Amino acid sequence: MMKRIALIYMGGTFGCIGEPLSPMPAEQFLPKLKHLLPVHFEIECFTAPAIRDSSACTASDWLLLLQQIQQLQLQQYRHFVIIHGTDTLSYAGAVLARFMAQTAHVVLTGSQYPLLNVQGADSREFTDAIDNLNFALESAASAPAGVYLAFHQQLIHASSALKMHTTALDAFAGTPAAEPLAHDPHPLIVHEQHIEKARSFNCISLMLQPAAPALLLANLQAIAERPPHALIIQGFGTGNLAVNPAIIELLQALQQRGCAIIITTQVPFGGVDQRYAVSQWIQDAKILVSHCHSHADLYAKALKMHLQYDAAGQWQMHWQD
């Protein structure tokens, strides 16, 4: 039976033309794209609510995309392919994975080179766009329910995706789709109030550099002048950082002012390990510890917590859900 796939175009290098590259308007690009689609799928093309350079995407853009997907699910679509720019492709995938759980078959893809030539009249002589798209379509039709990233003949769990190279065709790494990966089991139906609340979501990620604790304290004091909703501290190694009583007191004060404090590691793979004595203060101060699959996944979890709970104390209660 022919699989019915909703193909949603959200912009990115995939749909760019000209020199220097600039996006072709979606109403002109999609008809050209349709001529290159395989005929063994029933593919319906849609324009995403927000089409932009992916480096300009924010949480509300991905929630609008989620809302579109969830509306299409009501029309009995179960298989989706999303064309998205590569700069924040991992973030888009992580947000979709956190909010959709395993309610559909969703595959995100993009490209390092445009689909069309400079004039936009024909397919480009050298491009990874058509291969990535065909692989994404095949994956959406055959992979188990979940959210994945398809790129350079690799299918990985979207929540684990990490962009490893700025320009190479083999640009992403992550946990292969064939390997089991724990997922958020609680989908969230996106409503207008979620989208509106997401517009003001302020999440700061502080990647520590070797510096004296006094300097870290000064940086945290600057952040404390206007606390964000979430402060992600990227520690060293397994999530370690050197602190003093003044730093701990300031972090606790930030929590009391509604800022969730989350400890993670700046190391791409391996995760956080709190077995060292130097990290005992994290437990004592009730700092949240990340066990997410990637930095983008941690961002997605923080966003979801922000939309579900108004107080940082509620994050403590539900962090392990």
XYZ file of C-alpha atoms in Angstrom:
321
model
C 0.000 0.000 0.000
C 1.389 3.423 -1.003
C 2.507 5.431 2.055
C 0.956 8.874 2.496
C 3.560 11.414 3.558
C 3.175 15.066 4.504
C 6.256 16.983 3.330
C 6.658 20.288 5.168
C 9.092 22.878 3.826
C 10.630 25.229 6.411
C 13.443 26.842 4.422
C 17.211 26.579 4.758
C 20.006 26.034 2.239
C 17.886 23.294 0.630
C 15.661 25.905 -1.056
C 18.220 28.623 -1.797
C 19.286 29.921 -5.207
C 21.583 32.645 -6.598
C 25.063 33.889 -5.762
C 25.299 34.675 -2.897
C 22.651 32.215 -1.766
C 19.228 33.514 -0.833
C 15.931 31.666 -0.304
C 13.564 31.172 -3.213
C 10.002 32.082 -2.163
C 8.160 28.943 -1.065
C 5.347 29.443 -3.583
C 7.943 29.259 -6.369
C 10.105 26.560 -4.825
C 7.501 23.935 -3.958
C 6.228 23.435 -7.540
C 9.817 22.784 -8.661
C 10.361 20.421 -5.741
C 7.237 18.423 -6.620
C 8.677 17.567 -10.041
C 11.635 15.842 -8.356
C 9.710 13.758 -5.812
C 9.575 9.948 -6.130
C 6.314 8.583 -7.486
C 6.069 5.529 -5.218
C 4.831 7.647 -2.309
C 1.679 9.710 -1.988
C 3.321 13.012 -1.032
C 1.462 16.186 -0.155
C 3.603 19.328 0.148
C 2.951 21.978 2.778
C 4.558 25.290 3.658
C 5.565 25.672 7.301
C 3.998 28.565 9.242
C 7.435 30.177 9.563
C 10.025 29.952 6.778
C 13.350 31.513 7.639
C 17.086 31.004 7.893
C 17.358 28.377 10.598
C 19.825 30.479 12.594
C 16.917 32.878 13.167
C 14.487 30.181 14.343
C 13.181 30.332 17.909
C 10.999 28.162 20.126
C 7.774 29.698 18.849
C 8.668 28.752 15.247
C 9.056 25.094 16.224
C 5.849 25.160 18.239
C 4.004 26.531 15.214
C 5.468 23.646 13.210
C 4.336 21.214 15.907
C 0.861 22.674 15.823
C 0.761 22.220 12.045
C 1.861 18.579 12.372
C -0.705 17.906 15.073
C -3.441 19.422 12.910
C -2.360 17.198 10.011
C -2.528 14.212 12.337
C -6.220 14.990 12.778
C -6.468 14.597 8.993
C -5.036 11.069 9.330
C -1.457 11.874 8.332
C 0.957 9.630 10.217
C 4.207 10.067 8.264
C 6.033 13.396 8.000
C 9.228 14.746 6.443
C 10.441 18.204 7.458
C 12.929 20.167 5.327
C 14.804 22.520 7.661
C 18.042 24.502 7.670
C 21.038 22.750 9.211
C 22.154 25.454 11.673
C 19.409 24.643 14.202
C 18.258 21.334 12.731
C 19.247 19.526 15.933
C 17.168 21.950 18.032
C 14.126 21.548 15.791
C 14.432 17.773 15.991
C 14.873 17.768 19.761
C 11.813 19.974 20.295
C 9.676 17.775 18.041
C 10.916 14.646 19.829
C 10.161 16.067 23.283
C 6.681 17.273 22.372
C 5.534 14.490 20.032
C 7.046 11.448 21.756
C 6.172 8.484 19.499
C 2.798 9.598 18.180
C 3.915 9.748 14.521
C 6.719 8.891 12.092
C 8.677 12.146 11.713
C 11.967 12.618 9.855
C 13.832 15.912 9.568
C 16.393 16.601 6.894
C 18.210 19.427 5.146
C 21.263 19.889 2.974
C 24.660 21.504 2.776
C 24.061 22.459 -0.874
C 20.889 23.794 -2.527
C 18.560 21.561 -4.511
C 18.391 23.934 -7.503
C 21.030 25.656 -9.618
C 21.932 29.331 -9.360
C 19.104 30.361 -11.692
C 16.587 28.167 -9.880
C 15.557 26.615 -13.188
C 16.808 23.053 -12.738
C 18.372 20.720 -10.201
C 21.924 21.576 -9.163
C 24.697 19.489 -10.741
C 26.299 18.772 -7.346
C 23.992 18.646 -4.341
C 23.246 16.461 -1.359
C 19.687 17.781 -1.198
C 17.931 15.181 -3.352
C 19.754 12.238 -1.755
C 18.946 13.488 1.747
C 15.311 14.038 0.815
C 14.864 10.629 -0.791
C 16.522 8.975 2.198
C 14.246 10.930 4.567
C 11.137 9.868 2.640
C 12.195 6.209 2.687
C 12.954 6.471 6.400
C 9.628 8.105 7.225
C 7.852 5.251 5.496
C 9.848 2.449 7.126
C 11.141 3.566 10.547
C 9.173 2.907 13.740
C 7.155 5.758 15.218
C 9.411 8.466 16.592
C 11.352 11.553 15.527
C 14.560 11.144 13.518
C 17.162 13.113 11.591
C 18.132 11.789 8.152
C 21.381 13.094 6.702
C 24.068 11.596 4.451
C 22.507 8.121 4.612
C 22.486 8.165 8.406
C 19.248 7.931 10.365
C 19.671 9.002 13.986
C 17.364 9.740 16.891
C 16.606 13.458 16.623
C 16.955 14.040 20.354
C 20.602 12.904 20.180
C 21.634 14.851 17.073
C 24.717 17.048 17.107
C 26.040 19.037 14.165
C 29.701 18.072 13.945
C 30.868 19.867 10.805
C 29.871 23.216 9.345
C 30.219 22.294 5.663
C 30.913 18.554 5.196
C 28.190 16.330 3.757
C 28.533 13.996 6.747
C 27.598 16.770 9.130
C 25.671 15.140 11.992
C 26.355 12.573 14.691
C 24.052 10.887 17.159
C 22.548 7.617 18.303
C 21.603 5.448 15.301
C 17.895 4.841 14.871
C 18.520 1.091 15.083
C 19.705 1.456 18.693
C 17.143 1.876 21.496
C 16.992 5.299 23.124
C 14.869 6.445 26.048
C 12.321 9.071 25.045
C 9.925 11.464 26.720
C 6.703 9.420 26.927
C 4.424 12.412 27.425
C 3.350 14.226 24.225
C 2.059 17.765 24.590
C -0.664 19.181 22.364
C 0.398 22.689 21.357
C -2.129 25.477 21.865
C -1.939 29.205 21.207
C -1.069 29.952 24.840
C 1.987 27.708 24.552
C 3.180 29.528 21.447
C 2.684 32.909 23.078
C 4.478 31.848 26.265
C 7.372 30.438 24.218
C 7.977 33.822 22.579
C 9.424 35.124 25.860
C 11.279 31.951 26.867
C 14.715 33.047 28.043
C 17.274 30.262 28.407
C 20.944 31.100 28.974
C 23.687 28.518 28.527
C 26.933 29.359 30.282
C 29.862 27.305 28.970
C 32.531 27.535 31.647
C 36.099 28.486 30.797
C 39.096 27.999 33.103
C 38.840 30.949 35.477
C 38.981 31.734 39.173
C 35.735 31.263 41.158
C 35.650 35.007 41.814
C 35.273 35.614 38.089
C 32.498 33.014 37.791
C 30.745 34.753 40.669
C 30.996 38.088 38.855
C 29.514 36.580 35.702
C 26.656 35.028 37.654
C 26.003 38.347 39.400
C 25.598 39.969 35.977
C 23.100 37.275 34.967
C 21.265 37.715 38.278
C 20.449 41.323 37.435
C 17.830 39.972 34.987
C 17.399 36.256 35.712
C 16.387 34.019 32.799
C 13.782 31.289 33.071
C 16.554 28.691 32.911
C 20.318 28.880 33.395
C 22.236 25.924 31.951
C 25.766 25.668 33.319
C 28.083 23.590 31.132
C 30.724 22.231 33.478
C 33.938 20.360 32.769
C 34.307 16.626 32.247
C 31.366 14.884 33.886
C 29.787 18.202 34.845
C 32.259 19.400 37.475
C 32.931 23.012 38.376
C 34.766 24.731 41.210
C 32.482 26.710 43.514
C 32.623 28.580 46.802
C 29.899 29.443 49.339
C 29.177 32.755 47.625
C 28.526 31.052 44.259
C 26.251 28.453 45.843
C 24.338 31.169 47.705
C 23.862 33.139 44.494
C 22.630 30.088 42.581
C 20.111 29.371 45.333
C 18.974 32.988 45.227
C 18.446 32.675 41.476
C 16.278 29.611 42.080
C 14.196 31.516 44.593
C 13.645 34.209 41.965
C 12.178 31.656 39.549
C 15.287 30.689 37.585
C 15.814 26.967 37.127
C 19.511 26.046 37.446
C 20.633 23.027 35.400
C 24.059 21.403 35.423
C 25.330 19.661 32.300
C 28.671 19.030 30.610
C 30.296 20.769 27.681
C 31.616 17.384 26.504
C 29.479 16.243 23.537
C 29.195 12.561 24.502
C 29.118 10.580 27.745
C 26.770 12.651 29.873
C 26.907 13.893 33.445
C 28.288 11.798 36.321
C 27.924 13.081 39.867
C 29.981 10.442 41.687
C 32.772 12.861 42.595
C 32.802 14.515 46.030
C 33.361 17.910 44.431
C 29.790 17.662 43.132
C 28.069 16.971 46.459
C 27.010 20.611 46.652
C 24.828 20.114 43.564
C 22.659 17.648 45.443
C 22.617 19.749 48.600
C 21.590 22.887 46.693
C 18.924 20.957 44.717
C 20.437 21.954 41.376
C 18.850 20.108 38.455
C 21.150 17.609 36.725
C 20.802 16.968 33.010
C 20.447 13.416 31.777
C 19.358 14.516 28.307
C 20.695 13.030 25.080
C 22.229 16.257 23.745
C 22.448 19.961 24.430
C 19.544 20.539 22.032
C 17.526 17.928 23.909
C 18.236 19.755 27.171
C 17.012 22.993 25.597
C 13.862 21.184 24.445
C 13.244 19.760 27.913
C 13.696 23.187 29.514
C 11.259 24.687 27.010
C 8.661 22.013 27.729
C 9.042 22.485 31.501
C 8.672 26.244 31.072
C 5.428 25.796 29.156
C 4.012 23.292 31.643
C 5.031 24.857 34.955
C 5.163 28.453 36.146
C 7.480 28.039 39.144
C 11.053 26.766 39.255
C 10.076 24.684 42.292
C 7.695 22.723 40.083
C 10.615 21.854 37.786
C 12.195 20.141 40.812
C 9.092 18.032 41.359
C 8.714 16.974 37.722
C 12.296 16.930 36.393
C 12.492 13.125 36.444
C 9.036 12.548 34.941
